[in-house]
Amino acid sequence: MTTGGTMSRRAVVIGGSVAGLLAAAALSRSVDDVIVLERDELPDGPHPRKRIPQARHAHILLPSGRDAIQELLPEADVRQRLLTSGAVEQSMTGMLGFGAQGWYRRWPTVADELLLTCCSRDLLDSVLRDAVLGTTRVAVRRAEALSLLGTAERVTGVRVLADGSEEDLSADLVVDASGRGTRVEPWLDRLGVADIPTDEVDSGLVYASRVFRVPGGAEDFPLTQVEADPAASRPGRSGVLVPIEDGRWLVSLAGTRGGEPTADPEEFTDFALGLRHPLVGQLISGAEPLSEVFLSRSTRNRRREFERAAMPEGLVVLGDAVATYNPVHGQGMSVAALGAQALSRQLQQADVTAAGFARDVQRAAARSVSAAYTVSTSQDQWFPEVVGRAPTLADSLLSRYRGRMARVATTSYSVYAAMRAVVTLQADASSLLRPKLLLATLKGPVMEPLTGPPLTPGESAFVDSMGPVLV
Ligand SMILES: Cc1cc2nc3c(=O)[nH]c(=O)nc-3n(C[C@H](O)[C@H](O)[C@H](O)COP(=O)(O)OP(=O)(O)OC[C@H]3O[C@@H](n4cnc5c(N)ncnc54)[C@H](O)[C@@H]3O)c2cc1C
């Protein structure tokens, strides 16, 4: 846009959640006018809001996402703000994890790249909002995006509904960050852009979550996770207990098609006790519930490959609007942050109006999307009654290799760290084919696998005080 002889740029971001706010923060360093359109009323503080129903469920921020946020908002120190507000940093080496191949050992190593940030999604959103609105020139406007303006060659703006009337907002760049419910495909269709390659793997996973007060004596109990076993030929059931702010545990249970949890509070603890190991159930059996049980069915893996489509200039799609993943791996918000980081890095090299700008961002952002999607679907493909792409012979061989490696990872720190780096989007999956790891995987476990959770004496005493397991 040209105003008074000088070139002024405007970017419009659809959606004011993780992907949208971070994309806006990236843009605000090089674009004069950055407007975020959000149809929800944004609360002041860590409160639930209507259009983020997933906020009721465990939301872990991976170190890759945390670091991307730090890079995008250097002045805000989001990490420190979260800690000050009560978020807990949990080292992956100190958590209690029962994987498909057994209990992981706990290791004394604590490094930044191993820390998971644990807090409620409401707190994370609130801190992020304050950080973006307090340290950048981004403006949020209460409005709903109705369609895209422009042609199949270039998007030139967004038609919005604000205060009951429609209006056309012109923009040099539009970012769609409107989440899993995005209407970007029909919008593009109307401009004459069709055939976005799409992939889907849906295990029919249902999430059930409930908040508890941490019982006396368990204040330092770590994040505890019992994973499903995709190779067991039965519905996958899993559970995670996450320590969050204000002395609470957020417990999320999940089951694939045929093994789904229900919203019945009477069944919640029993479901947890009936997992492959009862530890999560034991921990909550005497804990005071602070909420009802919330369900979510928004868990399928779905990916739209915009980077392979004939997309118009002037439009980038980020966050859940691109892809969604089985939430068990905790990747969505981090992929959103890494996508915004890709945008930020592209802005350091080119102007938003440059030819191919949007395509280059879309391609760069696709790297972490692919990585997360592969981690998630390579496991989900194996559950019974999965809807979507069936595993190939290559998938089957890789899965056996990964299973064997995971077995070794329960006994070897270096193999464990290599596998975690891939799941947490800090390393490419190809890193697991390094000769050293191949050799370690072929050799097998380096010590006796554990037969039960590696509890400290204090943790053990607490679990025992919860009484015998009655299942
Ligand atoms: C059960 C569950 C558990 C999860 N656990 C984790 C986890 O542990 N770790 C993790 O990283 N991720 C997790 N996720 C994924 C995470 O919730 C998403 O990846 C993340 O919210 C994506 O952010 P987003 O900004 O792309 O979309 P959203 O957070 O969904 O935000 C989209 C925004 O766009 C707005 N909007 C939509 N349409 C319009 C419109 N037309 N006009 C204006 N505004 C609009 C909405 O109001 C909303 O604010 C989980 C998801 C689920 C379902």
Coordinates of C-alpha atoms and ligand atoms in Angstrom, one line a residue:
M1 CA 0.0 0.0 0.0
T2 CA 1.2 3.5 -0.8
T3 CA 0.4 6.2 1.6
G4 CA 1.6 9.8 1.0
G5 CA 4.4 8.7 -1.2
T6 CA 6.0 6.2 1.3
M7 CA 5.5 2.5 1.2
S8 CA 3.6 1.3 4.1
R9 CA 2.8 -2.3 4.6
R10 CA -0.1 -4.0 6.2
A11 CA -0.5 -7.6 7.4
V12 CA -3.7 -9.1 8.5
V13 CA -3.7 -12.2 10.7
I14 CA -6.8 -14.3 11.1
G15 CA -7.0 -15.8 14.6
G16 CA -5.6 -14.5 17.9
S17 CA -4.4 -17.6 19.5
V18 CA -0.9 -19.2 19.6
A19 CA -0.2 -19.3 15.9
G20 CA -1.8 -15.9 15.2
L21 CA -0.3 -13.9 18.0
L22 CA 3.2 -15.3 17.3
A23 CA 2.9 -14.7 13.6
A24 CA 1.8 -11.2 14.4
A25 CA 4.8 -10.7 16.7
A26 CA 7.1 -11.8 13.9
L27 CA 5.5 -9.5 11.4
S28 CA 5.5 -6.5 13.7
R29 CA 9.2 -6.2 13.4
S30 CA 9.1 -5.5 9.6
V31 CA 5.6 -4.5 8.8
D32 CA 4.2 -1.1 9.8
D33 CA 0.6 -2.2 10.5
V34 CA -0.2 -5.6 11.9
I35 CA -3.9 -6.4 12.6
V36 CA -5.0 -9.6 14.3
L37 CA -8.7 -10.5 13.7
E38 CA -10.2 -12.5 16.5
R39 CA -13.9 -13.3 16.7
D40 CA -13.8 -14.3 20.4
E41 CA -13.7 -11.8 23.2
L42 CA -10.2 -12.2 24.6
P43 CA -10.3 -12.5 28.4
D44 CA -8.1 -10.4 30.7
G45 CA -6.1 -13.0 32.5
P46 CA -5.9 -16.8 32.6
H47 CA -9.6 -17.5 32.0
P48 CA -11.3 -20.0 29.6
R49 CA -12.7 -18.7 26.4
K50 CA -15.4 -20.1 24.1
R51 CA -13.4 -21.0 21.0
I52 CA -10.5 -22.8 22.6
P53 CA -12.3 -25.8 24.1
Q54 CA -9.1 -27.8 24.0
A55 CA -7.7 -25.6 26.8
R56 CA -9.4 -27.9 29.3
H57 CA -6.9 -30.7 28.4
A58 CA -3.2 -31.1 29.2
H59 CA -1.2 -28.7 27.1
I60 CA 2.6 -29.2 27.4
L61 CA 4.9 -26.8 25.7
L62 CA 8.0 -28.5 24.2
P63 CA 11.4 -27.0 24.5
S64 CA 11.5 -26.3 20.7
G65 CA 8.3 -24.2 21.0
R66 CA 9.5 -22.4 24.1
D67 CA 12.8 -21.4 22.4
A68 CA 10.9 -20.3 19.2
I69 CA 8.7 -18.1 21.4
Q70 CA 11.7 -16.7 23.2
E71 CA 13.3 -15.8 19.8
L72 CA 10.0 -14.2 18.5
L73 CA 9.5 -12.1 21.6
P74 CA 13.0 -11.3 22.8
E75 CA 11.9 -8.4 25.1
A76 CA 9.1 -10.2 26.8
D77 CA 10.9 -13.2 28.4
V78 CA 7.8 -15.4 28.2
R79 CA 9.7 -18.2 29.9
Q80 CA 10.3 -16.1 33.0
R81 CA 6.7 -14.7 33.0
L82 CA 5.4 -18.3 32.9
L83 CA 7.6 -19.4 35.8
T84 CA 6.6 -16.3 37.8
S85 CA 3.0 -17.2 37.2
G86 CA 3.4 -20.7 38.6
A87 CA 4.3 -22.8 35.5
V88 CA 6.4 -25.8 36.3
E89 CA 9.4 -26.9 34.2
Q90 CA 9.7 -30.6 34.2
S91 CA 12.8 -32.3 33.0
M92 CA 12.0 -35.3 30.7
T93 CA 14.8 -37.2 32.4
G94 CA 13.1 -36.7 35.8
M95 CA 9.5 -37.6 34.8
L96 CA 7.9 -41.0 35.2
G97 CA 7.3 -42.5 31.8
F98 CA 5.9 -45.9 31.0
G99 CA 6.4 -46.3 27.2
A100 CA 5.2 -49.1 24.9
Q101 CA 8.5 -50.9 25.7
G102 CA 8.6 -50.4 29.5
W103 CA 9.5 -47.9 32.2
Y104 CA 12.1 -45.3 31.2
R105 CA 14.9 -44.9 33.7
R106 CA 15.4 -41.5 35.2
W107 CA 18.7 -39.8 34.5
P108 CA 20.5 -37.1 36.6
T109 CA 21.1 -35.0 33.5
V110 CA 19.0 -31.8 33.4
A111 CA 19.5 -29.6 30.4
D112 CA 17.5 -26.8 28.9
E113 CA 16.6 -28.9 25.8
L114 CA 15.0 -31.5 28.1
L115 CA 12.6 -29.2 29.9
L116 CA 8.9 -29.4 29.3
T117 CA 6.8 -26.3 30.3
C118 CA 3.7 -27.4 32.2
C119 CA 0.8 -25.1 33.0
S120 CA -2.8 -24.6 32.1
R121 CA -3.5 -23.6 28.5
D122 CA -5.4 -20.6 29.9
L123 CA -2.3 -19.4 31.7
L124 CA -0.1 -19.9 28.6
D125 CA -2.5 -18.0 26.4
S126 CA -2.8 -15.2 28.9
V127 CA 1.0 -14.8 29.2
L128 CA 1.4 -14.9 25.5
R129 CA -1.3 -12.3 24.9
D130 CA 0.3 -9.9 27.4
A131 CA 3.7 -10.5 26.0
V132 CA 2.7 -9.8 22.4
L133 CA 0.4 -6.9 23.2
G134 CA 2.8 -5.4 25.7
T135 CA 6.0 -5.6 23.7
T136 CA 5.0 -5.2 20.0
R137 CA 2.8 -2.9 17.9
V138 CA 0.3 -5.6 17.1
A139 CA -3.4 -4.6 17.4
V140 CA -6.1 -7.1 18.0
R141 CA -9.5 -6.4 16.5
R142 CA -12.7 -8.2 17.5
A143 CA -13.9 -9.3 14.1
E144 CA -14.6 -12.5 12.1
A145 CA -12.9 -13.2 8.8
L146 CA -15.6 -14.1 6.2
S147 CA -13.6 -14.6 3.1
L148 CA -10.4 -13.8 1.2
L149 CA -10.2 -10.9 -1.3
G150 CA -8.1 -11.1 -4.5
T151 CA -7.5 -13.7 -7.2
A152 CA -6.0 -17.1 -7.7
E153 CA -2.7 -15.2 -8.3
R154 CA -2.7 -12.9 -5.3
V155 CA -4.7 -12.5 -2.1
T156 CA -5.2 -8.8 -1.4
G157 CA -7.1 -8.8 1.8
V158 CA -9.9 -10.1 4.0
R159 CA -13.6 -9.5 4.1
V160 CA -14.5 -9.1 7.8
L161 CA -17.6 -8.9 9.9
A162 CA -17.2 -6.4 12.8
D163 CA -19.8 -4.7 14.9
G164 CA -22.6 -6.2 12.8
S165 CA -21.3 -4.9 9.4
E166 CA -19.1 -6.2 6.7
E167 CA -15.9 -4.5 5.6
D168 CA -13.0 -5.1 3.2
L169 CA -9.6 -4.9 4.8
S170 CA -6.7 -4.7 2.3
A171 CA -3.4 -6.3 3.2
D172 CA 0.0 -7.0 1.6
L173 CA 0.1 -10.3 3.5
V174 CA -2.7 -12.4 5.0
V175 CA -1.9 -15.1 7.5
D176 CA -4.6 -17.6 8.3
A177 CA -4.1 -18.8 11.8
S178 CA -7.7 -19.6 12.5
G179 CA -7.1 -23.1 13.8
R180 CA -8.5 -26.5 13.0
G181 CA -11.9 -25.1 12.0
T182 CA -10.3 -22.9 9.3
R183 CA -12.4 -22.2 6.2
V184 CA -9.4 -21.4 4.1
E185 CA -10.1 -24.3 1.7
P186 CA -13.6 -23.0 0.6
W187 CA -12.2 -19.5 0.6
L188 CA -9.4 -20.5 -1.7
D189 CA -11.9 -22.5 -3.8
R190 CA -13.9 -19.3 -4.4
L191 CA -10.7 -17.6 -5.7
G192 CA -10.2 -20.5 -8.1
V193 CA -7.6 -22.4 -6.1
A194 CA -8.5 -26.0 -5.4
D195 CA -6.9 -29.4 -4.8
I196 CA -4.9 -28.8 -1.7
P197 CA -3.3 -32.2 -1.0
T198 CA -4.7 -33.6 2.2
D199 CA -3.8 -36.6 4.4
E200 CA -5.7 -38.0 7.4
V201 CA -5.1 -40.7 10.0
D202 CA -7.9 -40.9 12.6
S203 CA -7.6 -43.4 15.4
G204 CA -10.9 -42.1 16.9
L205 CA -9.1 -40.9 20.0
V206 CA -11.2 -39.4 22.8
Y207 CA -9.6 -37.3 25.5
A208 CA -11.1 -36.9 29.0
S209 CA -9.5 -34.4 31.4
R210 CA -10.0 -33.4 35.0
V211 CA -8.2 -31.1 37.4
F212 CA -7.3 -32.2 40.9
R213 CA -5.7 -30.6 43.9
V214 CA -2.3 -32.0 44.6
P215 CA -2.6 -34.1 47.8
G216 CA -0.4 -33.2 50.8
G217 CA 2.9 -35.1 50.5
A218 CA 2.8 -35.2 46.7
E219 CA 3.9 -31.6 46.1
D220 CA 7.0 -32.6 44.2
F221 CA 5.6 -35.6 42.3
P222 CA 6.8 -35.4 38.7
L223 CA 4.9 -35.5 35.5
T224 CA 3.7 -39.1 35.1
Q225 CA 2.8 -40.7 31.8
V226 CA 1.5 -44.1 30.8
E227 CA 1.6 -44.4 27.0
A228 CA -0.5 -46.7 24.8
D229 CA 1.1 -49.6 23.0
P230 CA 0.3 -49.3 19.3
A231 CA 1.6 -52.8 18.6
A232 CA -0.8 -54.5 21.0
S233 CA -3.7 -55.0 18.5
R234 CA -6.2 -53.5 20.9
P235 CA -7.5 -49.9 21.4
G236 CA -4.7 -47.7 22.7
R237 CA -5.3 -46.2 26.2
S238 CA -3.1 -43.7 27.8
G239 CA -2.9 -41.2 30.6
V240 CA -0.8 -38.2 31.7
L241 CA -0.7 -36.4 35.0
V242 CA 0.7 -32.9 34.6
P243 CA 1.6 -30.7 37.6
I244 CA 0.4 -27.2 36.7
E245 CA 0.2 -23.8 38.5
D246 CA -1.6 -23.3 41.8
G247 CA -0.8 -26.7 43.2
R248 CA -3.0 -28.6 40.8
W249 CA -2.7 -31.7 38.7
L250 CA -4.3 -31.7 35.2
V251 CA -5.0 -35.3 34.3
S252 CA -5.8 -36.2 30.7
L253 CA -6.8 -39.8 29.8
A254 CA -7.2 -40.9 26.2
G255 CA -8.5 -44.0 24.3
T256 CA -8.6 -44.8 20.6
R257 CA -11.7 -46.2 18.9
G258 CA -13.3 -49.0 21.0
G259 CA -11.4 -47.9 24.1
E260 CA -12.7 -44.4 24.7
P261 CA -13.1 -42.8 28.1
T262 CA -16.4 -41.2 29.1
A263 CA -17.4 -37.9 30.8
D264 CA -18.7 -39.9 33.8
P265 CA -16.7 -38.7 36.8
E266 CA -17.3 -42.1 38.5
E267 CA -15.4 -43.8 35.7
F268 CA -12.4 -41.5 35.5
T269 CA -10.2 -43.0 38.1
D270 CA -11.1 -46.6 37.1
F271 CA -10.1 -45.8 33.6
A272 CA -6.7 -44.5 34.8
L273 CA -6.3 -47.6 37.1
G274 CA -7.0 -49.8 34.1
L275 CA -4.2 -48.4 31.9
R276 CA -1.2 -50.6 31.1
H277 CA 0.1 -49.5 34.5
P278 CA -2.2 -48.2 37.3
L279 CA 0.2 -45.4 38.6
V280 CA -1.8 -42.4 37.4
G281 CA -5.0 -44.0 38.8
Q282 CA -3.3 -44.6 42.1
L283 CA -2.1 -41.0 42.3
I284 CA -5.6 -39.5 41.8
S285 CA -7.5 -42.1 43.8
G286 CA -7.3 -40.0 46.9
A287 CA -7.0 -36.6 45.3
E288 CA -9.7 -33.9 45.5
P289 CA -11.3 -33.2 42.1
L290 CA -11.5 -29.5 41.2
S291 CA -13.4 -29.8 38.0
E292 CA -15.8 -31.9 36.1
V293 CA -14.6 -34.3 33.4
F294 CA -14.2 -32.6 30.0
L295 CA -14.1 -34.6 26.7
S296 CA -12.5 -33.8 23.4
R297 CA -12.8 -35.6 20.1
S298 CA -10.7 -33.1 18.2
T299 CA -7.8 -35.4 18.0
R300 CA -7.4 -36.7 14.5
N301 CA -4.2 -36.2 12.5
R302 CA -5.0 -34.1 9.4
R303 CA -2.6 -32.3 7.2
R304 CA -3.1 -30.0 4.3
E305 CA 0.0 -29.6 2.2
F306 CA -0.3 -26.0 1.1
E307 CA 3.4 -26.0 0.2
R308 CA 2.6 -28.5 -2.6
A309 CA -0.4 -26.6 -4.0
A310 CA -0.6 -23.7 -6.5
M311 CA -1.2 -21.1 -3.8
P312 CA -1.7 -17.4 -4.5
E313 CA 0.9 -14.8 -3.4
G314 CA 0.1 -12.9 -0.3
L315 CA -1.3 -15.8 1.8
V316 CA 0.4 -18.0 4.4
V317 CA -1.4 -20.6 6.5
L318 CA 0.1 -21.5 10.0
G319 CA -0.7 -23.5 13.1
D320 CA -3.6 -25.9 13.3
A321 CA -5.1 -24.5 10.1
V322 CA -2.3 -26.4 8.4
A323 CA -2.3 -29.6 10.4
T324 CA -3.5 -31.2 13.6
Y325 CA -1.9 -34.1 15.4
N326 CA -2.7 -36.7 18.0
P327 CA -2.3 -34.4 21.1
V328 CA -0.6 -37.2 23.1
H329 CA 2.7 -36.0 21.7
G330 CA 2.1 -32.4 22.7
Q331 CA 3.3 -30.8 19.5
G332 CA 0.6 -28.5 18.1
M333 CA 1.5 -25.3 19.9
S334 CA 5.2 -25.8 19.3
V335 CA 4.6 -26.4 15.5
A336 CA 2.6 -23.1 15.6
A337 CA 5.6 -21.3 17.2
L338 CA 8.1 -22.9 14.8
G339 CA 5.9 -21.8 11.9
A340 CA 5.9 -18.2 13.2
Q341 CA 9.7 -18.5 13.5
A342 CA 9.9 -19.6 9.9
L343 CA 7.9 -16.4 9.0
S344 CA 10.2 -14.3 11.1
R345 CA 13.3 -15.7 9.5
Q346 CA 12.0 -15.2 6.0
L347 CA 11.1 -11.6 6.9
Q348 CA 14.8 -11.0 7.6
Q349 CA 15.6 -11.9 4.0
A350 CA 12.7 -10.5 2.0
D351 CA 9.9 -8.0 1.9
V352 CA 6.4 -9.4 2.4
T353 CA 5.5 -8.2 -1.1
A354 CA 8.4 -10.0 -2.8
A355 CA 7.5 -12.6 -5.4
G356 CA 7.4 -16.1 -3.8
F357 CA 7.5 -14.7 -0.2
A358 CA 4.4 -16.6 1.0
R359 CA 5.5 -19.8 -0.8
D360 CA 9.0 -19.7 0.8
V361 CA 7.4 -19.3 4.3
Q362 CA 4.9 -22.1 3.7
R363 CA 7.7 -24.4 2.6
A364 CA 9.9 -23.5 5.6
A365 CA 7.0 -23.9 8.0
A366 CA 6.2 -27.3 6.5
R367 CA 9.4 -28.8 8.0
S368 CA 8.2 -28.9 11.6
V369 CA 4.7 -29.8 10.4
S370 CA 6.1 -32.9 8.6
A371 CA 8.2 -33.8 11.6
A372 CA 5.3 -33.7 14.0
Y373 CA 2.9 -35.4 11.6
T374 CA 5.3 -38.3 11.0
V375 CA 5.8 -38.8 14.8
S376 CA 2.1 -38.8 15.4
T377 CA 0.8 -40.9 12.4
S378 CA 3.6 -43.5 12.5
Q379 CA 2.1 -44.6 15.8
D380 CA -1.6 -44.0 15.2
Q381 CA -1.6 -46.1 12.0
W382 CA -1.3 -49.2 14.1
F383 CA -4.4 -48.9 16.3
P384 CA -7.5 -51.0 15.4
E385 CA -10.2 -49.4 13.2
V386 CA -8.1 -46.4 12.1
V387 CA -9.6 -44.3 9.4
G388 CA -7.1 -43.0 6.8
R389 CA -3.9 -44.0 5.2
A390 CA -2.9 -47.7 5.8
P391 CA 0.7 -48.5 6.8
T392 CA 3.0 -49.6 4.0
L393 CA 5.8 -52.2 4.2
A394 CA 8.3 -49.4 4.8
D395 CA 6.1 -48.1 7.7
S396 CA 6.1 -51.6 9.1
L397 CA 9.9 -52.0 9.0
L398 CA 10.4 -48.5 10.4
S399 CA 8.0 -49.2 13.2
R400 CA 9.8 -52.4 14.2
Y401 CA 13.1 -50.6 14.2
R402 CA 11.6 -47.8 16.3
G403 CA 10.1 -50.3 18.7
R404 CA 13.4 -52.0 19.2
M405 CA 15.2 -48.6 19.6
A406 CA 12.6 -47.6 22.2
R407 CA 13.3 -50.7 24.1
V408 CA 17.0 -49.8 24.2
A409 CA 16.0 -46.2 25.1
T410 CA 14.5 -47.4 28.4
T411 CA 18.0 -48.4 29.5
S412 CA 20.4 -46.0 27.6
Y413 CA 20.5 -42.3 28.1
S414 CA 22.0 -41.5 24.7
V415 CA 19.4 -43.5 22.8
Y416 CA 16.6 -42.0 25.0
A417 CA 17.9 -38.5 24.3
A418 CA 18.1 -39.1 20.5
M419 CA 14.5 -40.4 20.4
R420 CA 13.2 -37.6 22.6
A421 CA 14.9 -35.0 20.4
V422 CA 12.8 -36.2 17.4
V423 CA 9.5 -36.3 19.3
T424 CA 10.1 -32.8 20.7
L425 CA 11.0 -31.5 17.2
Q426 CA 14.6 -30.6 18.0
A427 CA 16.1 -33.1 15.6
D428 CA 15.1 -34.6 12.3
A429 CA 13.8 -38.2 12.2
S430 CA 16.7 -39.1 9.9
S431 CA 19.0 -38.6 12.9
L432 CA 17.7 -41.9 14.2
L433 CA 19.4 -43.7 11.4
R434 CA 22.9 -42.6 12.4
P435 CA 25.4 -45.5 12.5
K436 CA 25.9 -45.2 16.3
L437 CA 22.2 -45.5 17.0
L438 CA 21.7 -48.3 14.5
L439 CA 24.4 -50.2 16.2
A440 CA 23.1 -49.5 19.7
T441 CA 19.6 -50.6 18.5
L442 CA 20.9 -53.8 17.1
K443 CA 22.9 -54.6 20.3
G444 CA 19.7 -54.3 22.4
P445 CA 19.2 -53.1 26.0
V446 CA 22.4 -52.2 27.8
M447 CA 21.1 -53.1 31.3
E448 CA 18.1 -55.0 32.8
P449 CA 14.9 -53.3 31.8
L450 CA 12.9 -52.0 34.9
T451 CA 10.0 -54.0 36.1
G452 CA 8.2 -51.2 37.8
P453 CA 8.2 -47.4 38.0
P454 CA 11.6 -46.0 39.2
L455 CA 10.1 -44.1 42.2
T456 CA 12.2 -42.4 44.9
P457 CA 11.6 -43.6 48.4
G458 CA 9.5 -40.5 49.1
E459 CA 7.3 -41.1 46.0
S460 CA 7.0 -44.7 46.8
A461 CA 5.8 -43.9 50.3
F462 CA 3.2 -41.6 48.9
V463 CA 1.9 -44.1 46.4
D464 CA 1.8 -46.8 49.1
S465 CA -0.2 -44.4 51.3
M466 CA -2.9 -44.3 48.6
G467 CA -3.7 -47.9 49.5
P468 CA -3.8 -51.1 47.4
V469 CA -4.8 -51.0 43.8
L470 CA -8.4 -52.3 43.5
V471 CA -8.9 -53.2 39.8
Ligands
LIG1 C1 -7.2 -32.4 23.6 C2 -6.1 -31.6 23.0 C3 -4.9 -31.6 23.7 C4 -3.8 -30.9 23.2 N1 -2.6 -30.9 23.9 C5 -1.5 -30.2 23.4 C6 -0.3 -30.2 24.1 O1 0.0 -30.9 25.1 N2 0.8 -29.5 23.6 C7 0.6 -28.8 22.4 O2 1.6 -28.1 21.9 N3 -0.6 -28.7 21.7 C8 -1.6 -29.4 22.2 N4 -2.8 -29.4 21.5 C9 -2.9 -28.7 20.2 C10 -3.1 -27.2 20.4 O3 -4.3 -27.0 21.1 C11 -3.2 -26.5 19.1 O4 -2.1 -27.0 18.3 C12 -3.1 -25.0 19.2 O5 -4.2 -24.4 19.9 C13 -3.0 -24.4 17.8 O6 -3.1 -23.0 17.8 P1 -3.7 -22.2 16.7 O7 -3.4 -20.8 17.0 O8 -3.3 -22.7 15.4 O9 -5.3 -22.5 16.7 P2 -6.3 -22.2 17.9 O10 -5.6 -22.2 19.2 O11 -7.4 -23.2 17.7 O12 -6.9 -20.8 17.6 C14 -7.6 -20.4 16.5 C15 -8.1 -19.0 16.8 O13 -8.7 -18.4 15.6 C16 -9.9 -17.8 16.0 N5 -10.8 -17.8 14.7 C17 -11.2 -18.9 14.1 N6 -11.9 -18.6 13.0 C18 -11.9 -17.2 12.9 C19 -12.4 -16.3 12.0 N7 -13.1 -16.7 10.9 N8 -12.2 -15.0 12.2 C20 -11.5 -14.6 13.3 N9 -11.0 -15.4 14.2 C21 -11.2 -16.7 14.0 C22 -10.5 -18.6 17.1 O14 -11.4 -17.9 17.9 C23 -9.2 -18.9 17.9 O15 -8.9 -17.9 18.8 C24 -3.9 -30.2 22.0 C25 -5.1 -30.2 21.3 C26 -6.2 -30.9 21.8 C27 -7.5 -30.9 21.0

